[in-house]
Amino acid sequence: MASELEKRGKREVEASTAEQLVETANAYSPDVDIIDAEDAMTFVVDLPGVEKGDVKIEVDENNILTIRAKNSFREPEGAAVRQYAVGDYFRAFSISEEFDKDKISGKLENGVLAITIPRREEAKPRRIEIKA
């Protein structure tokens, strides 16, 4: 199943949605690919300039998955050309009850965060054997 690639510019996070960030100035909404497989859903989040210890992933009682990341890259002084803005990251997603929020795992490598949320066993498709 092919889908269109959504290309978008860097979007600033509005202060009302980023109220729990340390500083709402220069907070951006990172690009995310969502892969919906039979056994799990995976979020692939683009977080350039973010170190492993600077990412916070939470799921609250309303099944809202929240990703906060602090960008550790600091712009050098006296830059002759600036083509991108540097800032922290914030995204939030509503997660269905069919996913097991107690078994979420995350891995950050080379500025790309992969968050995997497995489906609950009872929500996974099961094969029914047909007898002759």
PDB file of C-alpha atoms in Angstrom:
ATOM      1  CA  MET A   1       0.000   0.000   0.000  1.00  0.00           C
ATOM      2  CA  ALA A   2       1.732   3.130  -1.232  1.00  0.00           C
ATOM      3  CA  SER A   3       1.061   6.549   0.214  1.00  0.00           C
ATOM      4  CA  GLU A   4       1.939  10.078  -0.731  1.00  0.00           C
ATOM      5  CA  LEU A   5       4.934  11.587   1.017  1.00  0.00           C
ATOM      6  CA  GLU A   6       3.787  14.661   2.876  1.00  0.00           C
ATOM      7  CA  LYS A   7       6.414  17.350   2.525  1.00  0.00           C
ATOM      8  CA  ARG A   8       6.124  20.195   4.957  1.00  0.00           C
ATOM      9  CA  GLY A   9       8.166  23.070   6.252  1.00  0.00           C
ATOM     10  CA  LYS A  10       9.425  23.315   9.806  1.00  0.00           C
ATOM     11  CA  ARG A  11       6.478  24.319  11.985  1.00  0.00           C
ATOM     12  CA  GLU A  12       6.710  26.167  15.254  1.00  0.00           C
ATOM     13  CA  VAL A  13       4.766  24.708  18.172  1.00  0.00           C
ATOM     14  CA  GLU A  14       2.129  27.008  19.584  1.00  0.00           C
ATOM     15  CA  ALA A  15       2.692  27.971  23.223  1.00  0.00           C
ATOM     16  CA  SER A  16      -0.640  26.447  24.307  1.00  0.00           C
ATOM     17  CA  THR A  17       0.390  22.944  23.206  1.00  0.00           C
ATOM     18  CA  ALA A  18       3.966  23.218  24.440  1.00  0.00           C
ATOM     19  CA  GLU A  19       3.168  24.528  27.899  1.00  0.00           C
ATOM     20  CA  GLN A  20       5.246  21.844  29.601  1.00  0.00           C
ATOM     21  CA  LEU A  21       8.403  22.498  27.610  1.00  0.00           C
ATOM     22  CA  VAL A  22      11.141  24.190  29.572  1.00  0.00           C
ATOM     23  CA  GLU A  23      11.054  27.060  27.100  1.00  0.00           C
ATOM     24  CA  THR A  24       8.367  27.449  24.420  1.00  0.00           C
ATOM     25  CA  ALA A  25      10.445  29.810  22.298  1.00  0.00           C
ATOM     26  CA  ASN A  26      11.981  27.995  19.330  1.00  0.00           C
ATOM     27  CA  ALA A  27       9.983  24.784  19.836  1.00  0.00           C
ATOM     28  CA  TYR A  28       9.244  22.870  16.630  1.00  0.00           C
ATOM     29  CA  SER A  29       6.960  20.062  15.572  1.00  0.00           C
ATOM     30  CA  PRO A  30       9.262  17.321  14.211  1.00  0.00           C
ATOM     31  CA  ASP A  31       8.445  15.278  11.106  1.00  0.00           C
ATOM     32  CA  VAL A  32       7.055  11.825  11.931  1.00  0.00           C
ATOM     33  CA  ASP A  33       6.464   8.683   9.866  1.00  0.00           C
ATOM     34  CA  ILE A  34       3.898   6.300  11.363  1.00  0.00           C
ATOM     35  CA  ILE A  35       4.119   2.637  10.400  1.00  0.00           C
ATOM     36  CA  ASP A  36       1.029   0.584  11.253  1.00  0.00           C
ATOM     37  CA  ALA A  37       1.963  -3.128  11.188  1.00  0.00           C
ATOM     38  CA  GLU A  38      -0.046  -6.148  12.254  1.00  0.00           C
ATOM     39  CA  ASP A  39       1.648  -6.521  15.641  1.00  0.00           C
ATOM     40  CA  ALA A  40       2.687  -2.936  16.489  1.00  0.00           C
ATOM     41  CA  MET A  41       2.696   0.711  15.531  1.00  0.00           C
ATOM     42  CA  THR A  42       6.012   2.479  15.083  1.00  0.00           C
ATOM     43  CA  PHE A  43       6.601   6.225  15.129  1.00  0.00           C
ATOM     44  CA  VAL A  44       9.810   7.342  13.388  1.00  0.00           C
ATOM     45  CA  VAL A  45      10.587  10.877  14.552  1.00  0.00           C
ATOM     46  CA  ASP A  46      13.199  13.184  13.024  1.00  0.00           C
ATOM     47  CA  LEU A  47      15.107  14.839  15.916  1.00  0.00           C
ATOM     48  CA  PRO A  48      18.344  16.336  14.559  1.00  0.00           C
ATOM     49  CA  GLY A  49      20.692  17.652  17.233  1.00  0.00           C
ATOM     50  CA  VAL A  50      19.080  15.662  20.065  1.00  0.00           C
ATOM     51  CA  GLU A  51      21.097  13.422  22.388  1.00  0.00           C
ATOM     52  CA  LYS A  52      19.735  10.236  24.008  1.00  0.00           C
ATOM     53  CA  GLY A  53      19.319  11.759  27.478  1.00  0.00           C
ATOM     54  CA  ASP A  54      17.421  14.762  26.117  1.00  0.00           C
ATOM     55  CA  VAL A  55      14.277  12.898  24.981  1.00  0.00           C
ATOM     56  CA  LYS A  56      11.205  12.403  27.147  1.00  0.00           C
ATOM     57  CA  ILE A  57       8.394  10.053  26.040  1.00  0.00           C
ATOM     58  CA  GLU A  58       5.205   9.779  28.102  1.00  0.00           C
ATOM     59  CA  VAL A  59       1.749   8.251  27.775  1.00  0.00           C
ATOM     60  CA  ASP A  60      -0.867   9.685  30.107  1.00  0.00           C
ATOM     61  CA  GLU A  61      -4.115   8.223  31.461  1.00  0.00           C
ATOM     62  CA  ASN A  62      -5.965   9.544  28.381  1.00  0.00           C
ATOM     63  CA  ASN A  63      -3.628   7.571  26.063  1.00  0.00           C
ATOM     64  CA  ILE A  64      -1.869  10.673  24.772  1.00  0.00           C
ATOM     65  CA  LEU A  65       1.677   9.868  23.635  1.00  0.00           C
ATOM     66  CA  THR A  66       3.863  12.936  24.186  1.00  0.00           C
ATOM     67  CA  ILE A  67       7.367  13.400  22.792  1.00  0.00           C
ATOM     68  CA  ARG A  68       9.560  16.206  24.113  1.00  0.00           C
ATOM     69  CA  ALA A  69      13.164  16.648  23.043  1.00  0.00           C
ATOM     70  CA  LYS A  70      15.796  19.201  23.957  1.00  0.00           C
ATOM     71  CA  ASN A  71      18.115  20.129  21.120  1.00  0.00           C
ATOM     72  CA  SER A  72      21.705  20.130  22.375  1.00  0.00           C
ATOM     73  CA  PHE A  73      23.117  21.776  19.229  1.00  0.00           C
ATOM     74  CA  ARG A  74      23.925  25.442  19.679  1.00  0.00           C
ATOM     75  CA  GLU A  75      24.441  27.742  16.734  1.00  0.00           C
ATOM     76  CA  PRO A  76      27.947  29.110  16.336  1.00  0.00           C
ATOM     77  CA  GLU A  77      28.282  32.852  16.683  1.00  0.00           C
ATOM     78  CA  GLY A  78      28.887  34.913  13.566  1.00  0.00           C
ATOM     79  CA  ALA A  79      27.293  32.520  11.081  1.00  0.00           C
ATOM     80  CA  ALA A  80      27.504  34.004   7.579  1.00  0.00           C
ATOM     81  CA  VAL A  81      24.471  32.026   6.333  1.00  0.00           C
ATOM     82  CA  ARG A  82      21.639  30.413   8.317  1.00  0.00           C
ATOM     83  CA  GLN A  83      19.248  28.149   6.428  1.00  0.00           C
ATOM     84  CA  TYR A  84      17.480  26.397   9.281  1.00  0.00           C
ATOM     85  CA  ALA A  85      16.248  27.270  12.728  1.00  0.00           C
ATOM     86  CA  VAL A  86      17.457  25.451  15.839  1.00  0.00           C
ATOM     87  CA  GLY A  87      15.099  24.647  18.669  1.00  0.00           C
ATOM     88  CA  ASP A  88      13.502  22.005  20.859  1.00  0.00           C
ATOM     89  CA  TYR A  89      10.818  19.555  19.680  1.00  0.00           C
ATOM     90  CA  PHE A  90       7.299  18.673  20.811  1.00  0.00           C
ATOM     91  CA  ARG A  91       4.647  16.305  19.354  1.00  0.00           C
ATOM     92  CA  ALA A  92       1.613  14.562  20.818  1.00  0.00           C
ATOM     93  CA  PHE A  93      -0.558  11.732  19.465  1.00  0.00           C
ATOM     94  CA  SER A  94      -3.711  10.009  20.657  1.00  0.00           C
ATOM     95  CA  ILE A  95      -3.160   6.244  21.006  1.00  0.00           C
ATOM     96  CA  SER A  96      -5.979   3.716  20.600  1.00  0.00           C
ATOM     97  CA  GLU A  97      -6.876   1.300  23.404  1.00  0.00           C
ATOM     98  CA  GLU A  98      -5.793  -1.579  21.148  1.00  0.00           C
ATOM     99  CA  PHE A  99      -2.150  -0.743  21.920  1.00  0.00           C
ATOM    100  CA  ASP A 100      -0.284  -1.804  25.065  1.00  0.00           C
ATOM    101  CA  LYS A 101       1.056   1.439  26.501  1.00  0.00           C
ATOM    102  CA  ASP A 102       2.932  -0.491  29.227  1.00  0.00           C
ATOM    103  CA  LYS A 103       5.221  -2.084  26.632  1.00  0.00           C
ATOM    104  CA  ILE A 104       6.356   0.983  24.682  1.00  0.00           C
ATOM    105  CA  SER A 105      10.002   1.006  23.638  1.00  0.00           C
ATOM    106  CA  GLY A 106      12.144   3.719  22.116  1.00  0.00           C
ATOM    107  CA  LYS A 107      15.503   3.931  20.391  1.00  0.00           C
ATOM    108  CA  LEU A 108      17.386   7.088  19.356  1.00  0.00           C
ATOM    109  CA  GLU A 109      20.099   6.724  16.759  1.00  0.00           C
ATOM    110  CA  ASN A 110      21.703   9.418  14.572  1.00  0.00           C
ATOM    111  CA  GLY A 111      18.952  11.954  15.330  1.00  0.00           C
ATOM    112  CA  VAL A 112      16.117   9.546  14.506  1.00  0.00           C
ATOM    113  CA  LEU A 113      13.829   8.316  17.289  1.00  0.00           C
ATOM    114  CA  ALA A 114      11.883   5.077  16.753  1.00  0.00           C
ATOM    115  CA  ILE A 115       9.021   4.458  19.192  1.00  0.00           C
ATOM    116  CA  THR A 116       7.315   1.060  19.003  1.00  0.00           C
ATOM    117  CA  ILE A 117       3.973   0.376  20.657  1.00  0.00           C
ATOM    118  CA  PRO A 118       2.852  -3.275  20.445  1.00  0.00           C
ATOM    119  CA  ARG A 119      -0.789  -4.197  19.981  1.00  0.00           C
ATOM    120  CA  ARG A 120      -2.497  -5.938  22.882  1.00  0.00           C
ATOM    121  CA  GLU A 121      -2.685  -9.685  22.326  1.00  0.00           C
ATOM    122  CA  GLU A 122      -6.480  -9.603  22.227  1.00  0.00           C
ATOM    123  CA  ALA A 123      -6.391  -6.869  19.529  1.00  0.00           C
ATOM    124  CA  LYS A 124      -4.005  -8.718  17.197  1.00  0.00           C
ATOM    125  CA  PRO A 125      -5.580 -10.438  14.217  1.00  0.00           C
ATOM    126  CA  ARG A 126      -5.768 -14.178  14.658  1.00  0.00           C
ATOM    127  CA  ARG A 127      -5.985 -16.914  12.108  1.00  0.00           C
ATOM    128  CA  ILE A 128      -8.999 -19.205  12.269  1.00  0.00           C
ATOM    129  CA  GLU A 129      -8.475 -22.754  11.146  1.00  0.00           C
ATOM    130  CA  ILE A 130     -11.129 -24.117   8.811  1.00  0.00           C
ATOM    131  CA  LYS A 131     -11.856 -27.819   9.294  1.00  0.00           C
ATOM    132  CA  ALA A 132     -13.046 -30.000   6.458  1.00  0.00           C
TER     133      ALA A 132
END
